[in-house]
XYZ file of C-alpha atoms in Angstrom:
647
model
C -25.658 -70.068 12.112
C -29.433 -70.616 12.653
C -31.099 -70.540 15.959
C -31.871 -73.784 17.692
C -35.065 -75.225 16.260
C -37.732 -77.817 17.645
C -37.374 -79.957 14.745
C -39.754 -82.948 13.522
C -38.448 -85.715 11.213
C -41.301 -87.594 9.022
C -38.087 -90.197 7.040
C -39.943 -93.665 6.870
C -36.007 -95.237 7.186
C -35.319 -95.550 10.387
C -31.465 -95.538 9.725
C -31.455 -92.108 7.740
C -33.950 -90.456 9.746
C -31.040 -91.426 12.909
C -28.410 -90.146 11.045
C -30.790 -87.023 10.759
C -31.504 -86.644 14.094
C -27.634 -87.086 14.899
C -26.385 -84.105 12.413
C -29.204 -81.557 13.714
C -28.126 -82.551 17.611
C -25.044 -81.714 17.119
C -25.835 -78.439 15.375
C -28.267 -77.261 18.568
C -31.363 -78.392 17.589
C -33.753 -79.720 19.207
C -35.657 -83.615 17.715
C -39.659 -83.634 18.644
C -39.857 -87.106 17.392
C -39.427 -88.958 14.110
C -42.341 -90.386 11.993
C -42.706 -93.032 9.850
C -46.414 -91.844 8.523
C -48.396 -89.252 7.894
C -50.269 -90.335 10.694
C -47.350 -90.289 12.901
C -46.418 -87.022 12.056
C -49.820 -85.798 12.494
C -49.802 -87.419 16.184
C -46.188 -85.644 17.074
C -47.604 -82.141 15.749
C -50.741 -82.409 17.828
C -48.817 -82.988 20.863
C -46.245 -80.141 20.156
C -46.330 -77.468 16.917
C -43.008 -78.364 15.535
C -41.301 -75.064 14.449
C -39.727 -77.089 11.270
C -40.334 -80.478 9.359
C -38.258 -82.390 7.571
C -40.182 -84.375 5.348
C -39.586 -87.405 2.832
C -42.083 -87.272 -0.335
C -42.006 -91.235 -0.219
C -43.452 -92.449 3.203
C -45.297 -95.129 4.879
C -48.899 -95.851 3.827
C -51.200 -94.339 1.883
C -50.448 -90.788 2.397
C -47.538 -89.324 1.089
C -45.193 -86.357 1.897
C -47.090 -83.514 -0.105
C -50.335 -84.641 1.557
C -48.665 -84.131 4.501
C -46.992 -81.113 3.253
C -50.645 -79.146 2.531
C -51.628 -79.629 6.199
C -48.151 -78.363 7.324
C -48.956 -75.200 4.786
C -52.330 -74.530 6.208
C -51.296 -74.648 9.599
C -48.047 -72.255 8.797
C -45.622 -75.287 9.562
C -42.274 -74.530 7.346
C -41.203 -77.983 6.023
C -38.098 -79.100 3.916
C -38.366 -81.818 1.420
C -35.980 -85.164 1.389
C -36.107 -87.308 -1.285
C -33.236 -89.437 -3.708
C -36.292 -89.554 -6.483
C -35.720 -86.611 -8.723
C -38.612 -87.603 -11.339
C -39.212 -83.909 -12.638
C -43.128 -84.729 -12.297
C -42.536 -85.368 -8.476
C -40.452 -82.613 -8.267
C -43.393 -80.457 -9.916
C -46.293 -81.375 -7.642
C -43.837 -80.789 -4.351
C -42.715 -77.536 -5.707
C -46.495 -76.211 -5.747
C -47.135 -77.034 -2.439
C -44.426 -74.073 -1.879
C -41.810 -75.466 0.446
C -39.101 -73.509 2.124
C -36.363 -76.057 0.665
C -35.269 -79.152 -0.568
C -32.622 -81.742 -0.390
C -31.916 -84.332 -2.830
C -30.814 -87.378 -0.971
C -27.727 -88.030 -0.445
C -26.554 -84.695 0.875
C -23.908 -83.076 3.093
C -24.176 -82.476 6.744
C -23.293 -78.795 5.015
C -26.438 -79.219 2.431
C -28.415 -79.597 5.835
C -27.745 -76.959 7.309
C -27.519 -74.200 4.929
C -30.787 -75.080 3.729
C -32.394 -74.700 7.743
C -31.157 -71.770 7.738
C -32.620 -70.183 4.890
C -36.120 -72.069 5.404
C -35.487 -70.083 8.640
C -35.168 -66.739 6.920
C -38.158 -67.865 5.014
C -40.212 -68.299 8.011
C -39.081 -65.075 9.727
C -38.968 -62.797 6.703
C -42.925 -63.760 5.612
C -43.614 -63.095 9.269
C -42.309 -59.645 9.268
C -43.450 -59.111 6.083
C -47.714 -60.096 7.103
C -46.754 -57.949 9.959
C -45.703 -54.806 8.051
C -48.377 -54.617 5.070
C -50.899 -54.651 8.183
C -49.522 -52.053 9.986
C -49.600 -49.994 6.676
C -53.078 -50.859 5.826
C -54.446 -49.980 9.243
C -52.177 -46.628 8.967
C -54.226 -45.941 5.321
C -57.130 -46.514 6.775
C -57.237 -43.809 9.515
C -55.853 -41.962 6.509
C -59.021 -42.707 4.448
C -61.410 -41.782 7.147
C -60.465 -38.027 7.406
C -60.049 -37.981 3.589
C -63.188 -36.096 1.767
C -64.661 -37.654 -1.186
C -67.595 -39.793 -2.720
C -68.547 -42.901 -0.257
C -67.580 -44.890 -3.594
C -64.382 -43.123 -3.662
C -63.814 -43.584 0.003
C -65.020 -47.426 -0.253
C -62.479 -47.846 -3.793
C -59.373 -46.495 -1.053
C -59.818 -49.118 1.224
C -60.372 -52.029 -1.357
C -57.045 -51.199 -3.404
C -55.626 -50.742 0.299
C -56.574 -54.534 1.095
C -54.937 -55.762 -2.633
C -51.548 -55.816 -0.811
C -53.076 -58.336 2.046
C -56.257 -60.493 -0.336
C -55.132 -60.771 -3.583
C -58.119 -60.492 -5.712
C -59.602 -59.697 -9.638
C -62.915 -58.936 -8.297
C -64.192 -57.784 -5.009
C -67.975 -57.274 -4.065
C -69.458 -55.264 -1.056
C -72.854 -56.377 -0.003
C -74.536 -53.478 2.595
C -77.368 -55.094 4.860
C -78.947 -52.485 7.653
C -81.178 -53.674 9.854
C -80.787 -57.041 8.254
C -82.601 -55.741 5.382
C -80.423 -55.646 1.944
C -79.650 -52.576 0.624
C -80.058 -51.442 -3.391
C -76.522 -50.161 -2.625
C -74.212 -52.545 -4.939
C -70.656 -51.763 -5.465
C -67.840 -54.062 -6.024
C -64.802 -53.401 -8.201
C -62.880 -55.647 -11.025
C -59.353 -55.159 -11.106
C -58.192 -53.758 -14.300
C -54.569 -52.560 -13.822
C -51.885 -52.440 -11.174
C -53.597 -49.878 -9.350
C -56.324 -49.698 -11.747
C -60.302 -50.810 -10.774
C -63.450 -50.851 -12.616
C -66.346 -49.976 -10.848
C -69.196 -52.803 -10.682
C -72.689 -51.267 -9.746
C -76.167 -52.465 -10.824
C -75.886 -50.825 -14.249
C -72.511 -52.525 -14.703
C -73.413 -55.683 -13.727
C -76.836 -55.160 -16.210
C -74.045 -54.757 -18.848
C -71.955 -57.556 -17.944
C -74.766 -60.296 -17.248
C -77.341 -59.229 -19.624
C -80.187 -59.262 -17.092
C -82.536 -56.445 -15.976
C -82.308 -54.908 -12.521
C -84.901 -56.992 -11.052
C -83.842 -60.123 -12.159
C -80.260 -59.414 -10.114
C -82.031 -58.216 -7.304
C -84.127 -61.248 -7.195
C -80.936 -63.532 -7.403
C -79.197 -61.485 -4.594
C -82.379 -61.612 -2.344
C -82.327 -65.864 -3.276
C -78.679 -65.566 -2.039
C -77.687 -66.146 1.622
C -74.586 -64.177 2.617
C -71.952 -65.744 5.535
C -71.734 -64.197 8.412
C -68.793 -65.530 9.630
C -65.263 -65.332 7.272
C -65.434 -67.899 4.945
C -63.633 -69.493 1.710
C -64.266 -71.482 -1.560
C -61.593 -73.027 -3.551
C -61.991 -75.055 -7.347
C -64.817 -77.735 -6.514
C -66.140 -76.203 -3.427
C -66.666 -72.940 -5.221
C -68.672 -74.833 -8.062
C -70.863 -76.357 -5.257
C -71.134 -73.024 -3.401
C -72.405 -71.208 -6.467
C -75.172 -74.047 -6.948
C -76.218 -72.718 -3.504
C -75.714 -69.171 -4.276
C -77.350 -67.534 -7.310
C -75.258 -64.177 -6.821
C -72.023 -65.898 -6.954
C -73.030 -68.189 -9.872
C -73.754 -64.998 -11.821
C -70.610 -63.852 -11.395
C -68.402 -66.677 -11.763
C -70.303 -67.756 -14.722
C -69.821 -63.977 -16.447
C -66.624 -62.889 -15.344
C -64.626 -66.218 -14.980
C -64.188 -65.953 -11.385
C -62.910 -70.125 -9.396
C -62.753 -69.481 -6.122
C -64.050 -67.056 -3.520
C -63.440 -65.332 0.242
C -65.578 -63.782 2.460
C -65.135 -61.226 4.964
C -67.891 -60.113 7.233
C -67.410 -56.551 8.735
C -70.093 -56.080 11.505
C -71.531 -53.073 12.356
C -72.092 -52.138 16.005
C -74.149 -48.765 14.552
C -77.256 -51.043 12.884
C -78.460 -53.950 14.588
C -78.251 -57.178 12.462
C -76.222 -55.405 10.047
C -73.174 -54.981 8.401
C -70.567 -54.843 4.947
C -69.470 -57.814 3.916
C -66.451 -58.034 1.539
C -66.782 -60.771 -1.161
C -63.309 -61.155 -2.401
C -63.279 -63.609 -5.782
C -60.455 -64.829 -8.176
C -59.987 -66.537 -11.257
C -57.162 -68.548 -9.886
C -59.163 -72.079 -8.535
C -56.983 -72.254 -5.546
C -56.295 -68.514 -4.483
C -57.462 -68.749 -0.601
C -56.333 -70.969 2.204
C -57.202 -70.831 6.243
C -54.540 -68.154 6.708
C -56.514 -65.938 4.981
C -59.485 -66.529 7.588
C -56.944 -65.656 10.558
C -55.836 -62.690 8.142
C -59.738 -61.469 7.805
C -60.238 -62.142 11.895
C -57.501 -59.360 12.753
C -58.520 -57.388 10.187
C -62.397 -56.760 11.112
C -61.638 -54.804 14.073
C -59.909 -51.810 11.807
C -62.489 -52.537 8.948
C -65.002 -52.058 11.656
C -64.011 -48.705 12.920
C -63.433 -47.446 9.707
C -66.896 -48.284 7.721
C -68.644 -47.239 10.961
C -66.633 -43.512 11.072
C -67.135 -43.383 7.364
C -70.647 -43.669 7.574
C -70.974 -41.272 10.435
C -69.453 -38.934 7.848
C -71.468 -39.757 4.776
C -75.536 -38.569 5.441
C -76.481 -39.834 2.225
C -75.419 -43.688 3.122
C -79.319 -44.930 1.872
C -79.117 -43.094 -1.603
C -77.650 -44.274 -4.801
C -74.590 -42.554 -5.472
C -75.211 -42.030 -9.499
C -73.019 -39.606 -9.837
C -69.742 -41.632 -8.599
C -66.748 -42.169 -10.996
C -67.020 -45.598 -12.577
C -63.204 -46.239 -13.036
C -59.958 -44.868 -11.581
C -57.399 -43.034 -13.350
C -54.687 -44.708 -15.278
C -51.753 -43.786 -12.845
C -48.106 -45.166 -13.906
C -46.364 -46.453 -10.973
C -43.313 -45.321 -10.404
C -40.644 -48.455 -10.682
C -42.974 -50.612 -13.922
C -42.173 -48.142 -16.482
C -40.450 -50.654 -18.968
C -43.459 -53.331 -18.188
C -46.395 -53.299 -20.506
C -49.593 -55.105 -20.063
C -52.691 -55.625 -17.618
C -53.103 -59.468 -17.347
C -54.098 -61.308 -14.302
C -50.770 -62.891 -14.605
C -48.964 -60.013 -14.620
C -50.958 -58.141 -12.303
C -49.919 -60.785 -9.738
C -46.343 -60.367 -10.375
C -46.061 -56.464 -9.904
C -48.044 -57.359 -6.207
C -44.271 -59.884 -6.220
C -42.394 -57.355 -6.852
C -44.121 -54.290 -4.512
C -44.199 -57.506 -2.013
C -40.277 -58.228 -2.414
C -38.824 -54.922 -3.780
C -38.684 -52.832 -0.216
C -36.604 -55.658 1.251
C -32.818 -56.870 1.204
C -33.944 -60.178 0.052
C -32.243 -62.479 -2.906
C -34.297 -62.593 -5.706
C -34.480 -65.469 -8.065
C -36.046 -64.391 -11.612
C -36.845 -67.386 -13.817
C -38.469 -67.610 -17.424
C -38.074 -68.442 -20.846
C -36.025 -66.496 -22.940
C -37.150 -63.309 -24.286
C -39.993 -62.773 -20.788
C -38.060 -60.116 -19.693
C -35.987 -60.874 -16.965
C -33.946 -57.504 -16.721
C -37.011 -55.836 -16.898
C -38.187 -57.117 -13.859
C -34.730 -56.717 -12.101
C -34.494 -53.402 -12.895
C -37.820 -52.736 -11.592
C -37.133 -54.233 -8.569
C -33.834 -52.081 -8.399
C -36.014 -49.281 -8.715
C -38.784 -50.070 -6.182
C -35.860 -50.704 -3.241
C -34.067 -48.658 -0.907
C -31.456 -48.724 -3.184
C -32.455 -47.445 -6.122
C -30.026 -44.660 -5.421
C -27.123 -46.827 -5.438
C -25.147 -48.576 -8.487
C -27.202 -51.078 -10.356
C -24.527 -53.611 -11.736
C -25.081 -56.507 -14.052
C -22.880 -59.425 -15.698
C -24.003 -62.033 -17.924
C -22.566 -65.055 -16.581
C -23.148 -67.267 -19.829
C -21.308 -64.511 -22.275
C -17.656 -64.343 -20.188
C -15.157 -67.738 -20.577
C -14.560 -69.464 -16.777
C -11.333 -67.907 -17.184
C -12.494 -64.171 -17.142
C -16.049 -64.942 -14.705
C -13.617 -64.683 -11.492
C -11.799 -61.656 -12.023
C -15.286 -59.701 -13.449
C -16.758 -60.652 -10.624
C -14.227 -59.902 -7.683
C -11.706 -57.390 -9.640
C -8.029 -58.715 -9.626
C -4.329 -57.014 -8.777
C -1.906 -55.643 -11.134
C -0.212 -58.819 -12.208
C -2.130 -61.378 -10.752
C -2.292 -63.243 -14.387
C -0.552 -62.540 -17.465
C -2.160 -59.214 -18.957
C -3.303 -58.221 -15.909
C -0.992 -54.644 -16.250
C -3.254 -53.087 -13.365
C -5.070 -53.224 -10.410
C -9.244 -53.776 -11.491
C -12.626 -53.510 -9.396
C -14.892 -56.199 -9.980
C -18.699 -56.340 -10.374
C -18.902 -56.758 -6.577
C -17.452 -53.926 -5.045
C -18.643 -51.676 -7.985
C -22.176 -52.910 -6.704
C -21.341 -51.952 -3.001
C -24.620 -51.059 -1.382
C -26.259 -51.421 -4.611
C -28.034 -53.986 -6.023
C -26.039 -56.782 -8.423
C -28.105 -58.724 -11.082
C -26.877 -61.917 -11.923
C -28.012 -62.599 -15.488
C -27.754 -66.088 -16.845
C -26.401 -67.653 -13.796
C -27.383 -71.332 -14.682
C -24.445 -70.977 -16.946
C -21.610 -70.485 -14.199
C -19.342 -73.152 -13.833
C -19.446 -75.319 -11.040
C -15.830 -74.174 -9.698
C -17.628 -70.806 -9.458
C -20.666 -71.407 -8.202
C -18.944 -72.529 -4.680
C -17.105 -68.705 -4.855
C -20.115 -67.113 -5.376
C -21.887 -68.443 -2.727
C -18.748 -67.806 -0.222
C -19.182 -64.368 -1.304
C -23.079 -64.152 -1.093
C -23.200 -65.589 2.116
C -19.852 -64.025 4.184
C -20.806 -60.542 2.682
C -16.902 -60.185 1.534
C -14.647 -61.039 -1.495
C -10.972 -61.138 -2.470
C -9.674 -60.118 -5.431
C -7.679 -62.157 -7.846
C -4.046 -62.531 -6.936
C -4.885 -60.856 -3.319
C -4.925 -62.068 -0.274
C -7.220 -59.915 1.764
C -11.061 -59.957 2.327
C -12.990 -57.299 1.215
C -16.374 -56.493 2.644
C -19.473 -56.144 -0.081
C -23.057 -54.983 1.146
C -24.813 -56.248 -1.915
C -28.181 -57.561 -3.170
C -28.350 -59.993 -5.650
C -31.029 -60.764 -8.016
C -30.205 -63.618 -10.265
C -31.709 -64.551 -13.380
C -32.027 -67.644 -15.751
C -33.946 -69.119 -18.306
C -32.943 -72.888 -16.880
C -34.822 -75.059 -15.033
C -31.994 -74.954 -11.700
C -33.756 -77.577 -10.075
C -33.394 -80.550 -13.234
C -29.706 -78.538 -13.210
C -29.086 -79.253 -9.625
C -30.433 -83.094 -9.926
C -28.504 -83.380 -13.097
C -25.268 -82.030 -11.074
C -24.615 -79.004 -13.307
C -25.709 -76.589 -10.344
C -24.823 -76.737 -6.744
C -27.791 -77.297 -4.338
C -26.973 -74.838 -1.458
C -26.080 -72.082 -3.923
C -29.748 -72.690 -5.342
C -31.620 -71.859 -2.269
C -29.161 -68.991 -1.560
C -30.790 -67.852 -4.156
C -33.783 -68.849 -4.627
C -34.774 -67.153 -1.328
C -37.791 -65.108 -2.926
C -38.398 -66.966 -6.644
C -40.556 -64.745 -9.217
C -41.810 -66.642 -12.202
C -42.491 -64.863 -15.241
C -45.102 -66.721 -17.421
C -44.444 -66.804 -21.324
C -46.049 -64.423 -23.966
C -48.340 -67.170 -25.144
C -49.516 -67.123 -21.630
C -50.612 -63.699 -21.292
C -51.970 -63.264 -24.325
C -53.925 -60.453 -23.056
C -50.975 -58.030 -23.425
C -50.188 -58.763 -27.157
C -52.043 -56.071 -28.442
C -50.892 -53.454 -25.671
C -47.496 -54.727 -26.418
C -47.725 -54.536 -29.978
C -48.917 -50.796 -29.492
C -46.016 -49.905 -27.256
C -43.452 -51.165 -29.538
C -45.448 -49.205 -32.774
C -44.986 -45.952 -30.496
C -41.521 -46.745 -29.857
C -40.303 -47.821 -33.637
C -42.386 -45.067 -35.128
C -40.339 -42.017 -32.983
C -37.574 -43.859 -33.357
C -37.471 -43.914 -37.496
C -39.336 -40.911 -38.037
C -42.304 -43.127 -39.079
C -46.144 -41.760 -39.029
C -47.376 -45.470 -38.049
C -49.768 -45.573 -35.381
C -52.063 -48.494 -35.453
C -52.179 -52.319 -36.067
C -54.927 -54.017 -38.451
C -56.852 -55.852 -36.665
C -55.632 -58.778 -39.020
C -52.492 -58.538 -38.198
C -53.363 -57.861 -34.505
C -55.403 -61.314 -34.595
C -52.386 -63.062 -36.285
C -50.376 -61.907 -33.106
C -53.087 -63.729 -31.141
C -52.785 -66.608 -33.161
C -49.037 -67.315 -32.796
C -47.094 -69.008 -29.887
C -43.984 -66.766 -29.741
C -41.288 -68.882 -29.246
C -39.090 -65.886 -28.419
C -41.451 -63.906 -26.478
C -41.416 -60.101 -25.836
C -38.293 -59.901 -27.856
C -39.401 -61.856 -30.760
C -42.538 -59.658 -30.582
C -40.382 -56.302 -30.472
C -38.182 -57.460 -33.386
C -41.123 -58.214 -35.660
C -43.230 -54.830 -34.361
C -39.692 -52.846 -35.366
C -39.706 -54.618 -38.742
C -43.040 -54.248 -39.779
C -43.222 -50.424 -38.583
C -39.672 -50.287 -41.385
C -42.135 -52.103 -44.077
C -44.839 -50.196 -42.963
C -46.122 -48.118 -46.719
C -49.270 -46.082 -44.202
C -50.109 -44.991 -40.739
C -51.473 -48.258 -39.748
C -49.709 -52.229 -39.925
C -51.354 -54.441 -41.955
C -49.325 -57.584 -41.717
C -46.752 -58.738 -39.550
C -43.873 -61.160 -41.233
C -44.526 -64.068 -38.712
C -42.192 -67.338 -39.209
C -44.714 -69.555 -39.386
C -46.444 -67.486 -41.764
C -43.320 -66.775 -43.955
C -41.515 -69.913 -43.916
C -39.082 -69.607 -47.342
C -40.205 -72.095 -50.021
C -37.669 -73.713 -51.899
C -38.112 -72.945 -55.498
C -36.647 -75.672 -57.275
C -35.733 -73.812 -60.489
C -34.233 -70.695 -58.871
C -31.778 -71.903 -55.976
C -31.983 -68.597 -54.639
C -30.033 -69.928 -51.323
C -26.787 -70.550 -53.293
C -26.670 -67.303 -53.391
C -25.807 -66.783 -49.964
C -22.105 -65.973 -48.806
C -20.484 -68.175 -46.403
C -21.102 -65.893 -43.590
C -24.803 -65.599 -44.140
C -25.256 -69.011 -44.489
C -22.924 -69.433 -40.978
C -24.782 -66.493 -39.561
C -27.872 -67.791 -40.362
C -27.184 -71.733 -39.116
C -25.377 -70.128 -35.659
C -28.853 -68.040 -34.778
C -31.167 -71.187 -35.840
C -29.138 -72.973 -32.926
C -28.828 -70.989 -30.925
C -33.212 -70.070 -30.350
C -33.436 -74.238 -30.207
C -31.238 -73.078 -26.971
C -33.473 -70.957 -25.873
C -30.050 -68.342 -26.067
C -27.862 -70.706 -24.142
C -24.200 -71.082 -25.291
C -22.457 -72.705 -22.289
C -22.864 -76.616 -20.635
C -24.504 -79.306 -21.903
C -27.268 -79.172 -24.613
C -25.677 -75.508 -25.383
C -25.157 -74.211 -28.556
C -21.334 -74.522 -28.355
C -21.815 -78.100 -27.754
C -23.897 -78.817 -30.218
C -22.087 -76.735 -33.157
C -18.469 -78.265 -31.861
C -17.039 -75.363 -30.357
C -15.778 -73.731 -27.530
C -17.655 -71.423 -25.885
C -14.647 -68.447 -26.110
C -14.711 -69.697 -30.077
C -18.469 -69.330 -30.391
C -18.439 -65.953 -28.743
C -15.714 -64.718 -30.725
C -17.924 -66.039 -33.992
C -20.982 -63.860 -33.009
C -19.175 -60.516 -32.156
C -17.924 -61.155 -35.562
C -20.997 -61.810 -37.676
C -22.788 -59.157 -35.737
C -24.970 -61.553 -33.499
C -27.180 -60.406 -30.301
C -28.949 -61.646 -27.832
C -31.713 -59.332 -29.595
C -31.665 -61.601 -32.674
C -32.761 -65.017 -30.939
């Protein structure tokens, strides 16, 4: 049960937002008012912070729930949407305001609940979270100050130290002493997970193809905030028409939107570092990160200032500094490949999420790598020592899903000739992943959840509760919220799971990664044949660039193992693409009556089943659209040899 809340409805009808207020009295919490507008909410919050909103999309006036909904996130309000519209564009734009649930209207008293309760967890857990990554970066820093080393080096620890609090692809330190500028320049452009590129004058002559002067003359032009500051999309544009500095670099290197964080220095009058943190997502800083730079100047301050008192040689040019780290593998990424700013942000997801007991809810198209990321998770926890168990919920019949998942007892069903431990207990303080789950059937989604959330299961044919410490991580490659709207998937086992939600973008996407992929996959394939290939054509590699990849990182792997078999020298020089290779019917051959009945059934089954994206259950599945039972289907592919591997 969740702790009493001071609660604030914004429902512009009167006789729902009533029946509201009635359900959460009776649960213990505590009504602040109820708005009509976003001008009546605003009026309610200004008179009391509510400590939750529940918050129609459709409201009175001009202004609608997700305008409301962006104040609410700047000012650290959790809300929860209400709404009976479940348009899938709607749904989109209130999903990216990031709220900590939603209820499609009507719901359950039940629905209600469950769904405070987690947006409560939400609230608390991100709390804790902030809380803990700042106590660790203030422990690194006193760390940093006694380490020895290069001020670069020094200045490079506490900059990767800060990733975990500003997320950033390029930062920029700017010295001024005695409120002079100093020819010291050193930022650093994030290269890796824990990799940086060093950006000093010579660097930044490289990058912007302008002499020395000519940057020092724009950074003298340039006027830089004393006071934590930031610039998002259009404000960033019209900051950098100001700024000549920050033009140059978001004009060479890509970079939307910008932060600043001033770090005083009592040591130098009218001096001081400041931190220019810049990104080349448009919308990457809000005014939580100013409170976030406010607590942090006071550690910054003491630690540049003792770092300084260390380092004699603070007004020469350090020429002899390292320009980039080493390539260090982190433990717990090993089966991830690739550098991307999209990926980049996902490992900070998963170092965010990993250390935690939280649900995890991976989504993505087929073929992203969803295990991948579970297992990396797995391996990144506190329980990496413990079992890591997985089902695939769409490749069991509902008649089998049960008894996998809690175990059953000798003759509990027919065939049933002894007692069996399901996927539960064998996961007992270990971590379960939940693959496919978008395919469980309705009657046991409602078990599941009993089980998630009352931390105990009963076996098939028993009768007495068994207690699980498990965490789940669930996967799919479904959108659950159409599913829920569409009433395929139940709403209050979605936000059960989708308690800490980790998108993985598509391989067309990160494009970036193709060719370290496509390298990975050579080194595998080639030690795994016996093969001497080593390198792609840059051809081929540009053909890789070219196409969309439908499948992903497994229709990528499949081709790289292929064309390493076809390979005739040490290096790939094409790559049999689909949409390079379609087969051309040749009239006067009719090569494809050639075909036996099971290649030609082998063939149609896999062509159906990649237009499912690899789903076989439900509706728009493979089993419905072939006219088949799912246990039938199954059955079929064991038979003609068909993995998940092959679509």
């Amino acid at each position: 049960m969740a702790k009493p809340l001071k609660i604030l409805i914004v429902e512009d009808q009167f006789v729902e937002a009533n029946h509201l207020r009635l359900m959460l009295k009776k649960a213990g919490h505590t009504i602040i008012g109820m708005a009509r507008s976003v001008s009546d909410a605003k009026f309610y919050i200004s008179l009391q912070k509510p400590e939750l909103v529940l918050l129609d999309i459709f409201l009175s006036g001009k202004e609608t729930g997700i305008d409301l909904a962006e104040i609410l996130k700047e000012d650290n309000i959790p809300f929860i949407y209400l709404s009976a519209n479940s348009n899938e564009e709607v749904l989109n734009k209130a999903k990216s305001t990031h709220p900590y649930g939603f209820l499609v209207k009507p719901f359950r008293e039940k629905d209600l609940l469950v769904t405070i309760e987690i947006a409560e967890y939400h609230q608390e857990h991100g709390i804790e979270s902030s809380i803990r990554k700042e106590l660790l970066f203030q422990k690194q820093l006193k760390t940093i100050i006694t380490k020895k080393g290069t001020w670069d080096d020094r200045v490079l620890s506490i900059i990767t130290s800060l990733q975990s609090l500003i997320s950033f692809d390029l930062v920029m330190a700017v010295f001024y002493i005695d409120d002079k500028l100093s020819s010291r320049v050193l930022g650093y452009a994030r290269t890796g997970l824990h990799e940086y590129q060093k950006i000093g004058i010579e660097e930044l002559q490289n990058i912007t193809a302008l002499k020395e002067s000519e940057i020092n003359e724009l950074r003298n032009k340039s006027q830089v905030e004393t006071e934590a500051t930031f610039y998002n999309d259009e404000d960033f544009i019209k900051i950098c028409d100001k700024t000549p500095i920050k033009k140059m670099i978001a004009t060479s290197m890509n970079m939307k939107s910008n932060l600043m964080l001033p770090v005083p220095l009592s040591i130098s009058e009218k001096g001081g570092l400041y931190l220019s943190f810049f990104s080349r997502q448009p919308n990457n800083y809000n005014k939580n990160h100013l409170t976030l730079c406010e607590r942090l100047q006071e550690p910054l301050i003491f630690a540049i200032e003792n770092l300084i008192s260390h380092d004699k040689k603070l007004d020469k040019k350090n020429s002899s500094s390292v320009s980039q780290t080493k390539n260090t593998k982190v433990s717990g990424f090993e089966s991830i490949v690739g550098k991307s700013p999209m990926l980049l942000r996902l490992f900070d997801h998963i170092l965010q999420v990993a250390p935690a007991d939280t649900t995890v809810l991976i989504t993505g198209e087929s073929g992203t790598g969803k295990e991948s990321i579970a297992h990396s998770i797995q391996q990144l926890s506190n329980r990496k020592e413990e079992p890591f168990v997985k089902i695939n919920c769409s490749a069991l019949p509902p008649s089998l899903i049960e008894s996998e998942l809690f175990g059953h007892e000798k003759g509990a069903f027919t065939g049933a000739a002894e007692r069996r431990i399901g996927k539960f207990e064998q996961a007992h303080n270990g971590t379960l992943f939940l693959d496919e789950i978008g395919d469980m059937p309705l009657e046991m989604q409602a078990k599941l959840l009993r089980a998630i959330q009352e931390k105990e299961i009963e076996r098939v044919g028993g009768n007495l509760p068994i207690k699980v410490n498990v965490r789940i991580i669930a996967a799919t490659n479904c959108n659950l919220e159409k599913e829920v709207a569409d009433g395929r998937f139940r709403l209050d086992l979605y936000y059960r799971l989708n308690v800490f939600p980790i998108q993985l973008p598509p391989l067309r996407e990160r494009k970036e990664d193709i060719g370290l992929l496509a390298r990975h996959f050579i080194a595998v394939y080639s030690s795994k044949t016996g093969k001497n290939v080593k390198e792609i054509a840059e051809s081929a590699l540009k053909s890789l660039l070219s196409y969309q990849w439908p499948g992903n990182i497994r229709e990528l792997e499949n081709l790289i193992e292929r064309s390493v078999l076809l390979a005739k020298t040490d290096t790939i020089e094409h790559i049999p693409l689909p949409a390079l290779d379609e087969i051309k019917v040749n009239n006067s051959s009719n090569e494809w009556f050639f075909k036996t009945i099971q290649e030609n059934e082998r063939e149609h089954i896999i062509n159906v089943l990649e237009k499912c994206n690899g789903r076989i259950r439900g509706v728009g599945g493979a089993s419905e659209i072939l006219g088949l039972p799912p246990t039938t289907l199954a059955s079929r592919m064991q038979k003609l040899g068909i993995k998940r591997s092959h679509f």
